[in-house]
mmCIF file of N, CA and C in Angstrom:
data_model
loop_
_atom_site.group_PDB
_atom_site.id
_atom_site.type_symbol
_atom_site.label_atom_id
_atom_site.label_comp_id
_atom_site.label_asym_id
_atom_site.label_seq_id
_atom_site.Cartn_x
_atom_site.Cartn_y
_atom_site.Cartn_z
ATOM 1 N N MET A 1 139.929 11.752 -67.285
ATOM 2 C CA MET A 1 139.307 13.052 -67.386
ATOM 3 C C MET A 1 140.170 14.063 -66.626
ATOM 4 N N SER A 2 140.449 15.181 -67.274
ATOM 5 C CA SER A 2 141.313 16.165 -66.640
ATOM 6 C C SER A 2 140.547 16.983 -65.604
ATOM 7 N N TYR A 3 141.305 17.661 -64.774
ATOM 8 C CA TYR A 3 140.724 18.493 -63.715
ATOM 9 C C TYR A 3 139.891 19.633 -64.302
ATOM 10 N N GLN A 4 140.352 20.225 -65.410
ATOM 11 C CA GLN A 4 139.629 21.334 -66.026
ATOM 12 C C GLN A 4 138.273 20.899 -66.566
ATOM 13 N N VAL A 5 138.229 19.749 -67.181
ATOM 14 C CA VAL A 5 136.974 19.229 -67.721
ATOM 15 C C VAL A 5 136.018 18.908 -66.572
ATOM 16 N N LEU A 6 136.551 18.309 -65.518
ATOM 17 C CA LEU A 6 135.739 17.979 -64.358
ATOM 18 C C LEU A 6 135.183 19.250 -63.700
ATOM 19 N N ALA A 7 136.016 20.271 -63.569
ATOM 20 C CA ALA A 7 135.577 21.537 -62.968
ATOM 21 C C ALA A 7 134.529 22.209 -63.835
ATOM 22 N N LYS A 8 134.706 22.160 -65.143
ATOM 23 C CA LYS A 8 133.733 22.762 -66.063
ATOM 24 C C LYS A 8 132.390 22.038 -65.971
ATOM 25 N N ASP A 9 132.424 20.730 -65.942
ATOM 26 C CA ASP A 9 131.193 19.946 -65.818
ATOM 27 C C ASP A 9 130.484 20.221 -64.495
ATOM 28 N N ALA A 10 131.245 20.324 -63.426
ATOM 29 C CA ALA A 10 130.660 20.599 -62.117
ATOM 30 C C ALA A 10 130.021 21.989 -62.093
ATOM 31 N N ALA A 11 130.680 22.966 -62.680
ATOM 32 C CA ALA A 11 130.137 24.325 -62.731
ATOM 33 C C ALA A 11 128.865 24.374 -63.566
ATOM 34 N N THR A 12 128.849 23.638 -64.659
ATOM 35 C CA THR A 12 127.663 23.595 -65.515
ATOM 36 C C THR A 12 126.473 22.990 -64.772
ATOM 37 N N GLU A 13 126.712 21.894 -64.086
ATOM 38 C CA GLU A 13 125.635 21.239 -63.345
ATOM 39 C C GLU A 13 125.155 22.093 -62.171
ATOM 40 N N LEU A 14 126.061 22.793 -61.528
ATOM 41 C CA LEU A 14 125.683 23.689 -60.437
ATOM 42 C C LEU A 14 124.821 24.837 -60.960
ATOM 43 N N ALA A 15 125.173 25.384 -62.119
ATOM 44 C CA ALA A 15 124.374 26.465 -62.712
ATOM 45 C C ALA A 15 122.977 25.971 -63.076
ATOM 46 N N LYS A 16 122.883 24.733 -63.535
ATOM 47 C CA LYS A 16 121.571 24.168 -63.865
ATOM 48 C C LYS A 16 120.727 23.951 -62.619
ATOM 49 N N ALA A 17 121.358 23.656 -61.503
ATOM 50 C CA ALA A 17 120.636 23.372 -60.266
ATOM 51 C C ALA A 17 120.337 24.630 -59.454
ATOM 52 N N ALA A 18 120.907 25.759 -59.808
ATOM 53 C CA ALA A 18 120.754 26.979 -59.009
ATOM 54 C C ALA A 18 119.302 27.445 -58.855
ATOM 55 N N PRO A 19 118.494 27.508 -59.914
ATOM 56 C CA PRO A 19 117.109 27.971 -59.715
ATOM 57 C C PRO A 19 116.296 27.117 -58.735
ATOM 58 N N PRO A 20 116.301 25.785 -58.863
ATOM 59 C CA PRO A 20 115.538 25.006 -57.879
ATOM 60 C C PRO A 20 116.080 25.131 -56.458
ATOM 61 N N ILE A 21 117.396 25.243 -56.327
ATOM 62 C CA ILE A 21 117.978 25.398 -54.996
ATOM 63 C C ILE A 21 117.546 26.713 -54.375
ATOM 64 N N SER A 22 117.554 27.790 -55.162
ATOM 65 C CA SER A 22 117.165 29.094 -54.617
ATOM 66 C C SER A 22 115.683 29.124 -54.257
ATOM 67 N N VAL A 23 114.843 28.497 -55.059
ATOM 68 C CA VAL A 23 113.409 28.437 -54.731
ATOM 69 C C VAL A 23 113.209 27.690 -53.426
ATOM 70 N N GLY A 24 113.897 26.589 -53.264
ATOM 71 C CA GLY A 24 113.786 25.825 -52.023
ATOM 72 C C GLY A 24 114.275 26.617 -50.820
ATOM 73 N N ALA A 25 115.370 27.330 -50.983
ATOM 74 C CA ALA A 25 115.907 28.129 -49.878
ATOM 75 C C ALA A 25 114.944 29.258 -49.507
ATOM 76 N N PHE A 26 114.367 29.921 -50.506
ATOM 77 C CA PHE A 26 113.403 30.994 -50.226
ATOM 78 C C PHE A 26 112.177 30.458 -49.515
ATOM 79 N N THR A 27 111.695 29.319 -49.956
ATOM 80 C CA THR A 27 110.503 28.733 -49.348
ATOM 81 C C THR A 27 110.785 28.292 -47.916
ATOM 82 N N LEU A 28 111.950 27.727 -47.678
ATOM 83 C CA LEU A 28 112.303 27.303 -46.330
ATOM 84 C C LEU A 28 112.470 28.483 -45.382
ATOM 85 N N SER A 29 112.800 29.650 -45.918
ATOM 86 C CA SER A 29 112.961 30.824 -45.064
ATOM 87 C C SER A 29 111.618 31.398 -44.630
ATOM 88 N N GLY A 30 110.529 30.880 -45.164
ATOM 89 C CA GLY A 30 109.204 31.309 -44.747
ATOM 90 C C GLY A 30 108.610 32.412 -45.599
ATOM 91 N N ILE A 31 109.304 32.817 -46.628
ATOM 92 C CA ILE A 31 108.803 33.865 -47.504
ATOM 93 C C ILE A 31 108.626 33.262 -48.901
ATOM 94 N N THR A 32 107.476 33.505 -49.510
ATOM 95 C CA THR A 32 107.221 32.938 -50.831
ATOM 96 C C THR A 32 107.994 33.712 -51.897
ATOM 97 N N ILE A 33 108.084 33.110 -53.063
ATOM 98 C CA ILE A 33 108.791 33.740 -54.180
ATOM 99 C C ILE A 33 108.102 35.049 -54.573
ATOM 100 N N ASN A 34 106.779 35.071 -54.547
ATOM 101 C CA ASN A 34 106.054 36.299 -54.890
ATOM 102 C C ASN A 34 106.431 37.440 -53.950
ATOM 103 N N GLU A 35 106.581 37.130 -52.681
ATOM 104 C CA GLU A 35 106.968 38.162 -51.722
ATOM 105 C C GLU A 35 108.399 38.627 -51.952
ATOM 106 N N TRP A 36 109.311 37.714 -52.297
ATOM 107 C CA TRP A 36 110.684 38.101 -52.597
ATOM 108 C C TRP A 36 110.740 39.016 -53.818
ATOM 109 N N VAL A 37 109.981 38.673 -54.848
ATOM 110 C CA VAL A 37 109.967 39.503 -56.061
ATOM 111 C C VAL A 37 109.417 40.887 -55.737
ATOM 112 N N ALA A 38 108.348 40.945 -54.968
ATOM 113 C CA ALA A 38 107.778 42.239 -54.590
ATOM 114 C C ALA A 38 108.767 43.050 -53.767
ATOM 115 N N LEU A 39 109.451 42.415 -52.840
ATOM 116 C CA LEU A 39 110.421 43.107 -51.999
ATOM 117 C C LEU A 39 111.605 43.638 -52.812
ATOM 118 N N THR A 40 112.148 42.816 -53.682
ATOM 119 C CA THR A 40 113.279 43.272 -54.493
ATOM 120 C C THR A 40 112.861 44.366 -55.472
ATOM 121 N N THR A 41 111.640 44.298 -55.988
ATOM 122 C CA THR A 41 111.144 45.357 -56.863
ATOM 123 C C THR A 41 111.008 46.665 -56.093
ATOM 124 N N LEU A 42 110.501 46.600 -54.881
ATOM 125 C CA LEU A 42 110.372 47.794 -54.057
ATOM 126 C C LEU A 42 111.744 48.413 -53.767
ATOM 127 N N VAL A 43 112.717 47.582 -53.436
ATOM 128 C CA VAL A 43 114.071 48.085 -53.176
ATOM 129 C C VAL A 43 114.641 48.741 -54.435
ATOM 130 N N TYR A 44 114.424 48.140 -55.588
ATOM 131 C CA TYR A 44 114.916 48.689 -56.853
ATOM 132 C C TYR A 44 114.282 50.050 -57.137
ATOM 133 N N VAL A 45 112.987 50.165 -56.938
ATOM 134 C CA VAL A 45 112.294 51.436 -57.191
ATOM 135 C C VAL A 45 112.793 52.522 -56.237
ATOM 136 N N VAL A 46 112.992 52.178 -54.984
ATOM 137 C CA VAL A 46 113.500 53.156 -54.010
ATOM 138 C C VAL A 46 114.903 53.615 -54.397
ATOM 139 N N LEU A 47 115.758 52.688 -54.797
ATOM 140 C CA LEU A 47 117.109 53.061 -55.216
ATOM 141 C C LEU A 47 117.084 53.967 -56.444
ATOM 142 N N GLN A 48 116.207 53.690 -57.378
ATOM 143 C CA GLN A 48 116.076 54.549 -58.559
ATOM 144 C C GLN A 48 115.620 55.949 -58.167
ATOM 145 N N ALA A 49 114.670 56.048 -57.249
ATOM 146 C CA ALA A 49 114.173 57.349 -56.804
ATOM 147 C C ALA A 49 115.276 58.131 -56.104
ATOM 148 N N VAL A 50 116.042 57.476 -55.257
ATOM 149 C CA VAL A 50 117.145 58.146 -54.563
ATOM 150 C C VAL A 50 118.165 58.657 -55.570
ATOM 151 N N PHE A 51 118.495 57.849 -56.553
ATOM 152 C CA PHE A 51 119.447 58.274 -57.563
ATOM 153 C C PHE A 51 118.935 59.485 -58.338
ATOM 154 N N LEU A 52 117.672 59.462 -58.742
ATOM 155 C CA LEU A 52 117.121 60.586 -59.496
ATOM 156 C C LEU A 52 117.084 61.862 -58.664
ATOM 157 N N ILE A 53 116.723 61.762 -57.408
ATOM 158 C CA ILE A 53 116.709 62.946 -56.535
ATOM 159 C C ILE A 53 118.121 63.495 -56.390
ATOM 160 N N TYR A 54 119.085 62.626 -56.204
ATOM 161 C CA TYR A 54 120.486 63.050 -56.104
ATOM 162 C C TYR A 54 120.917 63.772 -57.385
ATOM 163 N N ARG A 55 120.589 63.181 -58.522
ATOM 164 C CA ARG A 55 120.988 63.770 -59.800
ATOM 165 C C ARG A 55 120.302 65.111 -60.026
ATOM 166 N N TRP A 56 119.007 65.210 -59.735
ATOM 167 C CA TRP A 56 118.291 66.466 -59.924
ATOM 168 C C TRP A 56 118.833 67.552 -59.012
ATOM 169 N N ARG A 57 119.204 67.197 -57.792
ATOM 170 C CA ARG A 57 119.779 68.196 -56.871
ATOM 171 C C ARG A 57 121.116 68.695 -57.389
ATOM 172 N N ARG A 58 121.930 67.769 -57.933
ATOM 173 C CA ARG A 58 123.215 68.196 -58.510
ATOM 174 C C ARG A 58 122.996 69.094 -59.710
ATOM 175 N N LEU A 59 122.019 68.795 -60.545
ATOM 176 C CA LEU A 59 121.716 69.638 -61.699
ATOM 177 C C LEU A 59 121.236 71.021 -61.247
ATOM 178 N N ALA A 60 120.410 71.060 -60.216
ATOM 179 C CA ALA A 60 119.889 72.338 -59.719
ATOM 180 C C ALA A 60 121.001 73.207 -59.143
ATOM 181 N N LYS A 61 121.997 72.586 -58.531
ATOM 182 C CA LYS A 61 123.113 73.337 -57.954
ATOM 183 C C LYS A 61 124.162 73.688 -59.002
ATOM 184 N N GLY A 62 124.055 73.092 -60.203
ATOM 185 C CA GLY A 62 125.026 73.360 -61.256
ATOM 186 C C GLY A 62 126.301 72.571 -61.126
ATOM 187 N N GLN A 63 126.298 71.539 -60.323
ATOM 188 C CA GLN A 63 127.504 70.732 -60.131
ATOM 189 C C GLN A 63 127.661 69.661 -61.194
ATOM 190 N N ASP A 64 126.610 69.343 -61.905
ATOM 191 C CA ASP A 64 126.647 68.276 -62.906
ATOM 192 C C ASP A 64 126.654 68.909 -64.304
ATOM 193 N N LYS A 65 127.732 69.612 -64.641
ATOM 194 C CA LYS A 65 127.802 70.374 -65.883
ATOM 195 C C LYS A 65 127.967 69.486 -67.118
ATOM 196 N N GLY A 66 128.433 68.279 -66.946
ATOM 197 C CA GLY A 66 128.626 67.388 -68.071
ATOM 198 C C GLY A 66 127.333 66.749 -68.560
ATOM 199 N N SER A 67 126.287 66.832 -67.775
ATOM 200 C CA SER A 67 125.011 66.219 -68.137
ATOM 201 C C SER A 67 124.137 67.210 -68.865
ATOM 202 N N THR A 68 123.326 66.704 -69.782
ATOM 203 C CA THR A 68 122.430 67.576 -70.547
ATOM 204 C C THR A 68 121.088 67.746 -69.849
ATOM 205 N N GLY A 69 120.828 66.978 -68.815
ATOM 206 C CA GLY A 69 119.579 67.080 -68.072
ATOM 207 C C GLY A 69 118.459 66.243 -68.645
ATOM 208 N N GLU A 70 118.790 65.375 -69.605
ATOM 209 C CA GLU A 70 117.762 64.539 -70.210
ATOM 210 C C GLU A 70 117.659 63.222 -69.497
#
């Protein structure tokens, strides 16, 4: 068996094992998966709000002339 085939097989098996490994790591850290999902969703919403405020301020100042404002 060549090195490339062995590396490909190892990568495939690692990708298959990633979800259970991550669940175990999250649980061992003392935070449940539901809490992680809620936390990441909150971070995503905050980042979206910051981006929109930044964009609206640029539009109000006239610095974002390439955008249609939609």
